[in-house]
CSV table of C-alpha atoms in Angstrom, one decimal:
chain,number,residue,atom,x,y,z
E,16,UNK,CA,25.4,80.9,22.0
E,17,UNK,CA,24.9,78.3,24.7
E,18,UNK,CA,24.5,80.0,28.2
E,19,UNK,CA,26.8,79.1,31.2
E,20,UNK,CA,23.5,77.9,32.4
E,21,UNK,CA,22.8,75.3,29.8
E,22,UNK,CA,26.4,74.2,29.9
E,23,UNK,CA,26.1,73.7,33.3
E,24,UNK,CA,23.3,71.4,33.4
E,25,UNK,CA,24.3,69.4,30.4
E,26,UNK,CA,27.9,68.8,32.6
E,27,UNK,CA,25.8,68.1,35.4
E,28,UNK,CA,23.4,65.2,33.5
E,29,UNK,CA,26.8,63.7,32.3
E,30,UNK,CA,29.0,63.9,35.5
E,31,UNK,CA,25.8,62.1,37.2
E,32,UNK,CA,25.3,59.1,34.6
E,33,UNK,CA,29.3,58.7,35.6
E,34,UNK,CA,28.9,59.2,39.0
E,35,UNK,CA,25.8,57.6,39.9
E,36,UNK,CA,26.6,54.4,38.3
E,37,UNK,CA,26.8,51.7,40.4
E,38,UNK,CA,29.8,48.6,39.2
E,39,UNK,CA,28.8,47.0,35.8
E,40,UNK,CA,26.5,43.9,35.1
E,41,UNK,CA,27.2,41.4,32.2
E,42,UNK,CA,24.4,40.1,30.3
E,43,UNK,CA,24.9,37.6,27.4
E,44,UNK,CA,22.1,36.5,25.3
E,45,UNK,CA,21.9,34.4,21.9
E,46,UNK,CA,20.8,36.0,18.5
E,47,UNK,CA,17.0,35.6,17.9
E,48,UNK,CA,16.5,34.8,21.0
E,49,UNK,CA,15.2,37.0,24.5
E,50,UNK,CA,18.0,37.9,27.1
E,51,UNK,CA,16.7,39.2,31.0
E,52,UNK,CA,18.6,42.3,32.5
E,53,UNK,CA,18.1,42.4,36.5
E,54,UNK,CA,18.8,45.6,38.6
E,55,UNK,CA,18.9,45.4,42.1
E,56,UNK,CA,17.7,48.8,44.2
E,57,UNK,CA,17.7,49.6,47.9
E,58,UNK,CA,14.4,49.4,50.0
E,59,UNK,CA,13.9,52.9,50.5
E,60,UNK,CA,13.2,53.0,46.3
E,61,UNK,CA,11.0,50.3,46.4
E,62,UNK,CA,7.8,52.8,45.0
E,63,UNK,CA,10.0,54.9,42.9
E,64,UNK,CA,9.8,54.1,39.0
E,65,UNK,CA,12.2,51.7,37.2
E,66,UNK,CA,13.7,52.2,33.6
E,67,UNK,CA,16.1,51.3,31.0
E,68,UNK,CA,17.8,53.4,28.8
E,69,UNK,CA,20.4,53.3,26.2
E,70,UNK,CA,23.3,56.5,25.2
E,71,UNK,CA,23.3,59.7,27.5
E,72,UNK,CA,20.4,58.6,28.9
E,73,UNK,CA,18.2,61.2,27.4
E,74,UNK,CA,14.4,61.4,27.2
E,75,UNK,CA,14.5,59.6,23.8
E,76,UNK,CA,16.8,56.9,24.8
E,77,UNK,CA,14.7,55.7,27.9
E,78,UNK,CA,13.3,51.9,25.9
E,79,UNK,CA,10.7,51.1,28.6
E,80,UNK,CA,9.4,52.0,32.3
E,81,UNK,CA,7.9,50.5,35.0
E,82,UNK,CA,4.3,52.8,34.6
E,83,UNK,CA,5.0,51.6,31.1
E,84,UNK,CA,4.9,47.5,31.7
E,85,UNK,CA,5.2,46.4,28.2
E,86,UNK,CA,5.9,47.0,24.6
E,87,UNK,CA,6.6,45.1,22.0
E,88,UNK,CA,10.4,44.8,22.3
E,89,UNK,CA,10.9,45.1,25.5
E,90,UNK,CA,8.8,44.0,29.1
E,91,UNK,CA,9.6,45.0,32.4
E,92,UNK,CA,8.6,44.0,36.0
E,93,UNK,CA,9.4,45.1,39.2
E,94,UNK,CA,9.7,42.6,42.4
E,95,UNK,CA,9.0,44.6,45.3
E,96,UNK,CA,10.1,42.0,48.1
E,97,UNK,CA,13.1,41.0,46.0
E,98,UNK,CA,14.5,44.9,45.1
E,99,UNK,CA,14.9,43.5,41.7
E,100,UNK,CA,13.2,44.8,38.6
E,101,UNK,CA,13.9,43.1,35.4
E,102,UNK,CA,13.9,43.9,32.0
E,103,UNK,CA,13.2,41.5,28.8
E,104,UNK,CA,14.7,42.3,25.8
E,105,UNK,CA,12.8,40.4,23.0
E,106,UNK,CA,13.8,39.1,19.1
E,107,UNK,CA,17.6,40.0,20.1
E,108,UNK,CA,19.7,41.1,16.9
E,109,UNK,CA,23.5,41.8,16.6
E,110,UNK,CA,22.3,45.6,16.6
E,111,UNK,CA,21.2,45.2,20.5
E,112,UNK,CA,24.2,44.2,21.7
E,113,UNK,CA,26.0,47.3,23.8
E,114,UNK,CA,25.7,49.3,26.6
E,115,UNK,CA,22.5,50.1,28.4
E,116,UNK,CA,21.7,51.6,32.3
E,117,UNK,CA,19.1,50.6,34.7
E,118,UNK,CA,17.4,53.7,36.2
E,119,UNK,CA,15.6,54.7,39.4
E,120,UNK,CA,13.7,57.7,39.7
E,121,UNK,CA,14.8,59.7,42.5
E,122,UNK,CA,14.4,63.6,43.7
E,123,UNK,CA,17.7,65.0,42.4
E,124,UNK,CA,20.1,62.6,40.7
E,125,UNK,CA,18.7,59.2,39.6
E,126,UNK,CA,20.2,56.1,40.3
E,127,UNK,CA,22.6,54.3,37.3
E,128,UNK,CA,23.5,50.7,37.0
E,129,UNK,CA,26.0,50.4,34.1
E,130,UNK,CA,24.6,46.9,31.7
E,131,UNK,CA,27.4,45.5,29.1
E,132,UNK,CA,25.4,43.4,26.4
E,133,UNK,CA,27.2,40.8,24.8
E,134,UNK,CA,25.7,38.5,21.9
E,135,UNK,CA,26.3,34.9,20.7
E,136,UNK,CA,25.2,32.5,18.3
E,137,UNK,CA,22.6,30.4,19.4
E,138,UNK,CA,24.8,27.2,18.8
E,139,UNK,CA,27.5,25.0,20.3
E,140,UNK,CA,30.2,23.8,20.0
E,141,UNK,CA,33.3,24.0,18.2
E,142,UNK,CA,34.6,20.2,19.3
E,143,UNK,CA,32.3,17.1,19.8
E,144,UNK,CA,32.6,14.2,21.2
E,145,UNK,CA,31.8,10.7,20.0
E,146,UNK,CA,29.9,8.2,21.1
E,147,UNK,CA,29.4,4.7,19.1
E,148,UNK,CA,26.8,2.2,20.2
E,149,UNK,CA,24.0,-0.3,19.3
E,150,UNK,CA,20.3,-0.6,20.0
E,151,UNK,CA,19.0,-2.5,23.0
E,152,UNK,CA,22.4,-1.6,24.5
E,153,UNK,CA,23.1,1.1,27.3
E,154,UNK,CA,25.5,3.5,26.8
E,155,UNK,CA,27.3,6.4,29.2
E,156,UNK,CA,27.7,9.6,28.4
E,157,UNK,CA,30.9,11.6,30.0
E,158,UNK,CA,30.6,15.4,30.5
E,159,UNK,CA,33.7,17.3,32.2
E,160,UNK,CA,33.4,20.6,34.0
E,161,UNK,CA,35.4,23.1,35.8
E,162,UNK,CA,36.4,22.6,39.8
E,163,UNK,CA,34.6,25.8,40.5
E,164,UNK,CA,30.9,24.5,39.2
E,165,UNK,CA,31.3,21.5,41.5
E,166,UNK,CA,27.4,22.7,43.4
E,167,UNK,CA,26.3,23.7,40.1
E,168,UNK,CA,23.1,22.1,38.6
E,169,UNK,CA,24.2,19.6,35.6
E,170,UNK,CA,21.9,18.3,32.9
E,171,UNK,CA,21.7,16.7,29.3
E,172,UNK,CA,19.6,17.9,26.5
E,173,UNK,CA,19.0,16.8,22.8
E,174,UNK,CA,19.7,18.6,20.3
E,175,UNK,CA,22.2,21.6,19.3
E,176,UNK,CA,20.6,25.0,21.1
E,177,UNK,CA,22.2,25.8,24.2
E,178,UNK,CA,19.1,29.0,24.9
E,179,UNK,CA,16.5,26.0,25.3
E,180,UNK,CA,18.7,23.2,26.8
E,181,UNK,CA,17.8,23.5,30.1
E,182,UNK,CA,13.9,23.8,29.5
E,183,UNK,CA,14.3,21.0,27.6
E,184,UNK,CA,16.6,18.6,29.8
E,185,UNK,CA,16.3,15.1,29.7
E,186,UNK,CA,17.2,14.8,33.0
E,187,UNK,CA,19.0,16.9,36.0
E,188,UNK,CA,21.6,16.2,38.8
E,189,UNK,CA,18.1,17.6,41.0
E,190,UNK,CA,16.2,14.2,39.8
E,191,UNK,CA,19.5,12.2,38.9
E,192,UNK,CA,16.8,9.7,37.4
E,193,UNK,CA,14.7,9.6,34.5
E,194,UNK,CA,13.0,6.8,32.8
E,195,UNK,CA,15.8,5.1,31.0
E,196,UNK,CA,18.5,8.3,31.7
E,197,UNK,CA,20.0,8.3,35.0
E,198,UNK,CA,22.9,11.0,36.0
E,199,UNK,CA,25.3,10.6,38.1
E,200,UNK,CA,28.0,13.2,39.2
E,201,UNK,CA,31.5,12.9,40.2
E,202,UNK,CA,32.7,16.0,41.8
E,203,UNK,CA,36.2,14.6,43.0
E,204,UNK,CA,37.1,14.0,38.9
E,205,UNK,CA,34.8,17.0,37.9
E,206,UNK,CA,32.5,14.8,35.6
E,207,UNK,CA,29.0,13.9,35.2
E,208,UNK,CA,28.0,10.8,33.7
E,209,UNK,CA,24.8,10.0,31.7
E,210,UNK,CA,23.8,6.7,31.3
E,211,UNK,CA,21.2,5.7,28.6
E,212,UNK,CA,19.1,2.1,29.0
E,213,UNK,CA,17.6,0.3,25.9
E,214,UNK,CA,19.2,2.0,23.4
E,215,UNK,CA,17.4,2.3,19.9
E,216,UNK,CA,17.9,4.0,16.6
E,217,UNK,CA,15.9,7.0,17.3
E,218,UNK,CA,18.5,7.7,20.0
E,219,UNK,CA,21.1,8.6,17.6
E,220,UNK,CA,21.3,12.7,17.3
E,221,UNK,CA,23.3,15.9,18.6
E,222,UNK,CA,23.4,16.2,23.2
E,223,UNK,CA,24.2,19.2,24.9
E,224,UNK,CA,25.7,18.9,28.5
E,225,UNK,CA,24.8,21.7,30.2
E,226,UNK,CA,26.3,23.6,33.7
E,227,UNK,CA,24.4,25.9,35.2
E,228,UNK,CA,26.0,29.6,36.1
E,229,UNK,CA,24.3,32.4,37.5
E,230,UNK,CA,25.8,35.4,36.1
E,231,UNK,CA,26.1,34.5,32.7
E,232,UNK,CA,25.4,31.6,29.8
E,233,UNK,CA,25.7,28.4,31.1
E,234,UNK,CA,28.5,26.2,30.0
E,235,UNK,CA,28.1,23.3,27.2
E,236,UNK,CA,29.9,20.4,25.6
E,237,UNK,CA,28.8,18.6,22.6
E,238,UNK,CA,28.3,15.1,21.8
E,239,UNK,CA,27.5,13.0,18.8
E,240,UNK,CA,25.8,9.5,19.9
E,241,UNK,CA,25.5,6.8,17.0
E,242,UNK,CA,23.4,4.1,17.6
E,243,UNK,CA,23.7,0.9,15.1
E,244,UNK,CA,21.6,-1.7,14.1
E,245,UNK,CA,22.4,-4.8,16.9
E,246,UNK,CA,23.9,-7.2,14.5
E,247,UNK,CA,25.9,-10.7,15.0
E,248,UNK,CA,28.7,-12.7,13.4
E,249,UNK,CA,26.2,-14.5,10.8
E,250,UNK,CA,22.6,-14.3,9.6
E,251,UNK,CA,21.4,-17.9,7.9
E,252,UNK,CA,18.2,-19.2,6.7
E,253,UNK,CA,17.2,-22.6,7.1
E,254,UNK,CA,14.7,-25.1,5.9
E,255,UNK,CA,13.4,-28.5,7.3
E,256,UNK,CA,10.7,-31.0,7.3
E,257,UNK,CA,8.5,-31.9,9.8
E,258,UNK,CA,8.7,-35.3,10.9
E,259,UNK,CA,12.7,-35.4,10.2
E,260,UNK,CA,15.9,-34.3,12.1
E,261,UNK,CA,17.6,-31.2,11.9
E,262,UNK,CA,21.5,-30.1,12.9
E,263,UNK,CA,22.2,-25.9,13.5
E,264,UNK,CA,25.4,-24.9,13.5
E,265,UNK,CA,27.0,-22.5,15.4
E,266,UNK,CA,30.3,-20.7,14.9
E,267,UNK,CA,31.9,-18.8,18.2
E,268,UNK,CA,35.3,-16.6,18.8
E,269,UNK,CA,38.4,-19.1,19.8
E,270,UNK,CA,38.3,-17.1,23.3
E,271,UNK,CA,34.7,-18.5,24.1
E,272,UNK,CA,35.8,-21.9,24.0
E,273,UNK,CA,35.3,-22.5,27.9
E,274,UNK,CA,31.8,-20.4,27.8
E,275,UNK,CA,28.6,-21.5,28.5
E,276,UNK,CA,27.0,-21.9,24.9
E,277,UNK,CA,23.3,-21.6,24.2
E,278,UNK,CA,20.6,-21.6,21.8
E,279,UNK,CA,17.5,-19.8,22.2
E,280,UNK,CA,14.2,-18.7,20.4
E,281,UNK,CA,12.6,-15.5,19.6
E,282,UNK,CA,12.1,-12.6,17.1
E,283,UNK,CA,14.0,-10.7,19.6
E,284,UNK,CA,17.7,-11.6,21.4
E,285,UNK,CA,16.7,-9.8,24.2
E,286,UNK,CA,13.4,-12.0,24.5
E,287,UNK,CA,13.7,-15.2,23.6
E,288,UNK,CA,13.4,-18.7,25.5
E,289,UNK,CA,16.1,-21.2,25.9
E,290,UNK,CA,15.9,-24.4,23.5
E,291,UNK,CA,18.5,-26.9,25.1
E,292,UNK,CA,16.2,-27.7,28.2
E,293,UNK,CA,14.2,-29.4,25.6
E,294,UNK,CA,14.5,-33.2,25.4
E,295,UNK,CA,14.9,-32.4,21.7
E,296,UNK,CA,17.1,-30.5,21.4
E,297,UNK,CA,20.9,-31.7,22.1
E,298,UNK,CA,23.9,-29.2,22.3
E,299,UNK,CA,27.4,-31.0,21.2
E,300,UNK,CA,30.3,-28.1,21.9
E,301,UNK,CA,33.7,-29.0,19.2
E,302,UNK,CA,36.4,-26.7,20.8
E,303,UNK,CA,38.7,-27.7,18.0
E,304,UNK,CA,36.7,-26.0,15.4
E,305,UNK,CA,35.2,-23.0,17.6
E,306,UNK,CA,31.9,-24.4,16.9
E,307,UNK,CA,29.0,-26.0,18.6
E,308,UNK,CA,26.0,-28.0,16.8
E,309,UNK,CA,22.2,-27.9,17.8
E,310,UNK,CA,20.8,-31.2,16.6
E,311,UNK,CA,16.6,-31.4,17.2
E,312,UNK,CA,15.6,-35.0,16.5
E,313,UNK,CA,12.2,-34.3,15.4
E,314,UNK,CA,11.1,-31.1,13.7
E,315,UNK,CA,7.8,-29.8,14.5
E,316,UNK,CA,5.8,-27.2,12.7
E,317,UNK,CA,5.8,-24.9,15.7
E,318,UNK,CA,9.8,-25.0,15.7
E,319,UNK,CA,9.4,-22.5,12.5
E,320,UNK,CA,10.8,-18.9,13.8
E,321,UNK,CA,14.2,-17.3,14.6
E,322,UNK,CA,16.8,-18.7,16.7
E,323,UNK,CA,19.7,-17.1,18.5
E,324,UNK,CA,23.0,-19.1,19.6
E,325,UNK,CA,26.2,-17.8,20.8
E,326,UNK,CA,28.4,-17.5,23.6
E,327,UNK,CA,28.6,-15.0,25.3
E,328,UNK,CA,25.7,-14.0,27.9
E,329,UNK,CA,26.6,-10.2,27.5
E,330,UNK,CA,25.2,-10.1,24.0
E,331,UNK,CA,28.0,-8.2,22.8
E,332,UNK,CA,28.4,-7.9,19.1
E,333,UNK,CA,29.7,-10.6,16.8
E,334,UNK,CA,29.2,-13.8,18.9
E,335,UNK,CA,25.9,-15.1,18.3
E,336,UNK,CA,24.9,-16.7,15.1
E,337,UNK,CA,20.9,-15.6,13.8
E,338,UNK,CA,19.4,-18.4,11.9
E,339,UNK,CA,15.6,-18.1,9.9
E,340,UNK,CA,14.4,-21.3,10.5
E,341,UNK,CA,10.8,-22.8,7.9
E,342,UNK,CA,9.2,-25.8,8.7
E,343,UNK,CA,7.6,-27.8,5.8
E,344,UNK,CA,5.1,-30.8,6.3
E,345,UNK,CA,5.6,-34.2,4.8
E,346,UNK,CA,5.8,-34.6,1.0
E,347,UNK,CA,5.5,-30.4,0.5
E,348,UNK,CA,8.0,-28.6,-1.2
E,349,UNK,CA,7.6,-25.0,-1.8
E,350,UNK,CA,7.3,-23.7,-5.2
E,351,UNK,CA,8.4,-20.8,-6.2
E,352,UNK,CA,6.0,-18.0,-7.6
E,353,UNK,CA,7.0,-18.3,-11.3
E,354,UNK,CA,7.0,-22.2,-11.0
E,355,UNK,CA,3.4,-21.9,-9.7
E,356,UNK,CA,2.4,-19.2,-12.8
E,357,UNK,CA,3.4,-22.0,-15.2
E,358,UNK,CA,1.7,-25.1,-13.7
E,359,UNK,CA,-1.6,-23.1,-13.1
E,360,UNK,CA,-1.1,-21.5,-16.5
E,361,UNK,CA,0.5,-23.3,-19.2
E,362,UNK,CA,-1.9,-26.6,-19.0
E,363,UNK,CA,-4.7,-24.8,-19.9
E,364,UNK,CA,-3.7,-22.5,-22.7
E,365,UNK,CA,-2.3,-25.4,-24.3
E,366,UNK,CA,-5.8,-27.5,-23.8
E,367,UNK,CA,-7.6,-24.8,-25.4
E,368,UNK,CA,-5.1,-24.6,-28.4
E,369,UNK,CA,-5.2,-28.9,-29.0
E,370,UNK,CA,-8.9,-28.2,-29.0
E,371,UNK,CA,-9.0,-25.0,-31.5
E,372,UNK,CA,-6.2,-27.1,-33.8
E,373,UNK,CA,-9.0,-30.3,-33.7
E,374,UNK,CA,-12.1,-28.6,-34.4
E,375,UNK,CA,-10.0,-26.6,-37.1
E,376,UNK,CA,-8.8,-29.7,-39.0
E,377,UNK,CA,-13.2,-31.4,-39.1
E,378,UNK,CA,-13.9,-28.8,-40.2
E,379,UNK,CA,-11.5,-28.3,-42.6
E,380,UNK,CA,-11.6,-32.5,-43.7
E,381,UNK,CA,-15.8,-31.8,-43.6
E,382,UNK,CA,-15.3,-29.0,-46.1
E,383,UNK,CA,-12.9,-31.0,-48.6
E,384,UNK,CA,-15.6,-34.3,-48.6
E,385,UNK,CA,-18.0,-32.0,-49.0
E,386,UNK,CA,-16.1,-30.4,-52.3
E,387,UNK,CA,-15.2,-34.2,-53.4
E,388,UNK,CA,-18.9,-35.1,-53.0
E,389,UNK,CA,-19.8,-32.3,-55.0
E,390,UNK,CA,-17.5,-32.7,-57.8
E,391,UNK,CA,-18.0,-36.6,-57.9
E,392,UNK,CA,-22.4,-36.4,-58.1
E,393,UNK,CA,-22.2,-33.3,-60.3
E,394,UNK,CA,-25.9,-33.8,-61.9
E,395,UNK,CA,-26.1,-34.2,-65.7
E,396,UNK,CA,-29.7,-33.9,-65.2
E,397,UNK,CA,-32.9,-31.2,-64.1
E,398,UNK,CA,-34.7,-34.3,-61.9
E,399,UNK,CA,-31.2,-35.3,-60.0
E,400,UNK,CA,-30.4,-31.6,-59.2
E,401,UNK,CA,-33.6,-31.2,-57.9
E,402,UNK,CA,-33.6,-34.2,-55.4
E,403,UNK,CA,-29.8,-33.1,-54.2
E,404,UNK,CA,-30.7,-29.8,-53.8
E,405,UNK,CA,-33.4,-31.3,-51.7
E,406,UNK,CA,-30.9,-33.2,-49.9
E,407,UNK,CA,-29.0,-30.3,-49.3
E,408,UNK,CA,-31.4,-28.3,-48.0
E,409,UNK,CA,-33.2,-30.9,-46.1
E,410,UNK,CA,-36.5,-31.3,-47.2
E,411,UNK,CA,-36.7,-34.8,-47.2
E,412,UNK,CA,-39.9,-34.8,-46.2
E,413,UNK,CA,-40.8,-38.0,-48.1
E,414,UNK,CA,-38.5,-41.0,-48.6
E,415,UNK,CA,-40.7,-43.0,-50.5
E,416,UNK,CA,-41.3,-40.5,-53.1
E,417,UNK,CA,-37.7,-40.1,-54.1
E,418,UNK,CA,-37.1,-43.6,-54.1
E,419,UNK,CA,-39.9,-44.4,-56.5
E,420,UNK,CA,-38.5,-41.6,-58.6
E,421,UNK,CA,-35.5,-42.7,-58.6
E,422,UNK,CA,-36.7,-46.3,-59.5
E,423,UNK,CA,-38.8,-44.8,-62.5
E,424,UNK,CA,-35.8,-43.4,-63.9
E,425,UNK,CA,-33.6,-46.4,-63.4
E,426,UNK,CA,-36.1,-48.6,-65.4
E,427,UNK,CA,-36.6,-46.1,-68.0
E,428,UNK,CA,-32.2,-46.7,-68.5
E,429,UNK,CA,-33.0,-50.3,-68.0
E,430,UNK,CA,-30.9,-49.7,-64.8
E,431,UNK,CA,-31.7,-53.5,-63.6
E,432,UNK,CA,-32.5,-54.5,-59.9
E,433,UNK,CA,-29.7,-54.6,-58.6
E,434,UNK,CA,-28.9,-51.0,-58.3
E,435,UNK,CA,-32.9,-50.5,-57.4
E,436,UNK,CA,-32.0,-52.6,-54.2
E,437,UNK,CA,-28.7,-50.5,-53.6
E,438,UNK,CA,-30.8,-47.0,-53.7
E,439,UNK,CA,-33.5,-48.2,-51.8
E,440,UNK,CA,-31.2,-49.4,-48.9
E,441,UNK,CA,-29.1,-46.6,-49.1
E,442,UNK,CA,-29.7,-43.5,-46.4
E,443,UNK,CA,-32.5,-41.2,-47.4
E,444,UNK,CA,-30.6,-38.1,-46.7
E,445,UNK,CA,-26.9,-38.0,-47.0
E,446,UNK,CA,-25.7,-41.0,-48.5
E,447,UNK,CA,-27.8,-41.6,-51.2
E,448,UNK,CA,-25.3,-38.8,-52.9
E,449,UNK,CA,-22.3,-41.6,-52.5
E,450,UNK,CA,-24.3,-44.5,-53.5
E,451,UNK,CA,-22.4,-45.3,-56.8
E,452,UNK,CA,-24.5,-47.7,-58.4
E,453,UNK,CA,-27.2,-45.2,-58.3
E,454,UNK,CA,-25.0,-43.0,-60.6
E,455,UNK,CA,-24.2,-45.6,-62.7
E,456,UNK,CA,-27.8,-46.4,-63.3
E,457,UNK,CA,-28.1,-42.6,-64.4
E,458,UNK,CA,-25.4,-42.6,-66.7
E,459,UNK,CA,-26.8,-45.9,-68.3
């Protein structure tokens, strides 16, 4: 049974957590990320210890103390000159989110400040606004705010995480300018205005605007910028010859018809270098068809490039005309790749098959004489196979004795002198095997 005494002091811990407490602070943090809880404490306690505890309070529910300094959740740090000691509450989950008390030490009944702990998403925002551009243009970015944040500090971060915006700003109301961001702040209208120079693609992405409050989570609004490819009415490619004239054309919108009209060279609009102040090239304006012409009597090599005409002088989109010009010298025509894989190729395949195809057909007519030589002098005799198969094998080695042979054996068949003069003139090697007479005289 619980004595009146035990009753007594547990009524008396409770009655002073009620009555000690001193108003109520808000704290909001963002899931997953670290949240600060300051306690302010009169001078007199500036050596007494600092805590912060959870529940009733109890031994068990004190998270950290000031002889404690750190732990792995939770840090603490006490500023002396300030009366403030604050508490960091790491890795925040949806479970942290509640009521806690900052504590001071004292003889008697410590010293309560009631802490509500609210939790977010670290993420914003349920609307978004807009914005549509295009590179190498500048583009302003309009955030609203409340009348009552007039003095606060305003700033512009990428990205969609309001816990690091401010760490991360692009730029502040404190610096107003940047680089290429400059902020300007309207308090009579309750806007701020960021202005972005140069534009490119890699600008396109998710913005916070941020206000700063002191008490709780700053205040955000969300916009989407888009930032397109610069692009104009028409994109033309164009080729001349050097040596000869050449005539651009130019289209423009009907309502530019009293605009200054231009033509001017570079691989960039923003950087390129007026053409008309050259003595040749002449600029004739048509009004009647909305179009102006660009004739350049002579064509020089160094005219090859791009070339930007239009009418407008604010280079806003669709009133310029991008043309590709190429340059060829006298008597060159480009070729295209596969007309340049036949010339180089064709021509000599087809002089290496003319010369298979001719050394194919001598020797196929060398190998048919040779078969109707053979069939015609087919020898009846030893001697005459003998000397052809001398003949064939060249071993010739000496006339004289063939021919006397052969005259021997022409007497012998009473072959008569004439056909003794036609052997001996005959050649000594081939043609002595298409001397006819010869093989007459053999068969007489």
């Amino acid at each position: 049974m619980w004595s009146i005494q035990n009753l007594l002091f547990i009524f008396c811990i409770s009655l002073r957590c009620l009555t000690s407490a001193v108003g109520m602070i808000h704290v909001t943090g963002y899931v997953g990320r670290e949240v600060n809880v300051s306690c302010s404490y009169d001078q007199r306690y500036e050596s007494h210890e600092k805590y912060l505890c959870k529940n009733g309070c109890g031994s068990n529910d004190v998270l950290i103390t000031t002889s404690q300094a750190s732990k792995t959740k939770y840090s603490i740090y006490d500023d002396n000159s300030a009366r403030i000691f604050t508490t960091t509450i790491f890795d925040l989950q949806s479970t942290d989110a509640g009521k806690y008390w900052c504590g001071v030490t004292i003889t008697g009944k410590d010293i309560y400040t009631q802490v509500k702990l609210k939790l977010v998403q670290d993420s914003c925002c349920d609307t978004e606004t807009k914005v549509q551009s295009y590179e190498g243009y500048s583009e302003s970015v309009s955030c609203p705010y409340e009348s009552q944040y007039q003095n606060s500090l305003k700033y512009i971060c990428r990205g969609n995480r309001p816990s690091t915006c401010l760490q991360q700003a692009l730029i502040t109301s404190d610096t107003k300018q940047n680089g290429r961001f400059r902020l300007d702040d309207d308090k009579m209208s309750g806007t701020f205005t960021v202005t972005i120079n140069s534009l490119t693609r890699n600008d396109s992405g998710s913005y916070l605007c941020g206000v700063q409050r002191n008490s709780e989570l700053d205040v955000f609004s969300a916009v989407e910028l888009e930032v397109e490819e610069w692009c104009c009415v028409n994109s033309t490619k164009m080729n001349g010859t050097a040596g000869n004239p050449l005539t651009l054309q130019c289209p423009y919108p009907p309502q530019h018809w009293d605009n200054r009209k231009f033509l001017c060279k570079g691989d960039h609009r923003n950087k390129c270098t007026d053409m008309t102040s050259q003595s040749r090239f002449t600029l004739q304006d048509d009004a009647a068809s909305s179009s102006f012409t660009v004739r350049v009597t002579e064509l020089e090599a160094a005219d090859a490039g791009t070339y930007w005409c239009g009418s407008d002088s604010q280079w806003r989109v669709g009133n310029y005309t991008k043309i590709e010009l190429s340059v060829f010298l006298q008597h060159t025509r480009k070729i295209p790749d596969a007309a340049l894989y036949v010339v180089y190729t064709v021509p000599p395949v087809l002089l290496l098959m003319c010369l298979l195809v001719t050394i194919y057909k001598n020797r196929c007519s060398r190998v048919n004489e040779a078969d109707d030589t053979m069939s015609r002098n087919t020898p009846k005799e030893k001697n005459i196979e003998e000397v052809m198969g001398a003949a064939e094998s060249g071993i010739h080695k000496n006339q004289e004795v063939v021919m006397t042979y052969v005259q021997q054996k022409v007497c012998k068949d009473g072959g008569g002198e004439e056909g003794v003069y036609e052997i001996m003139t005959a050649n000594a090697t081939e043609d002595i095997y298409c001397n006819e007479n010869f093989h007459k005289a053999n068969r007489r």
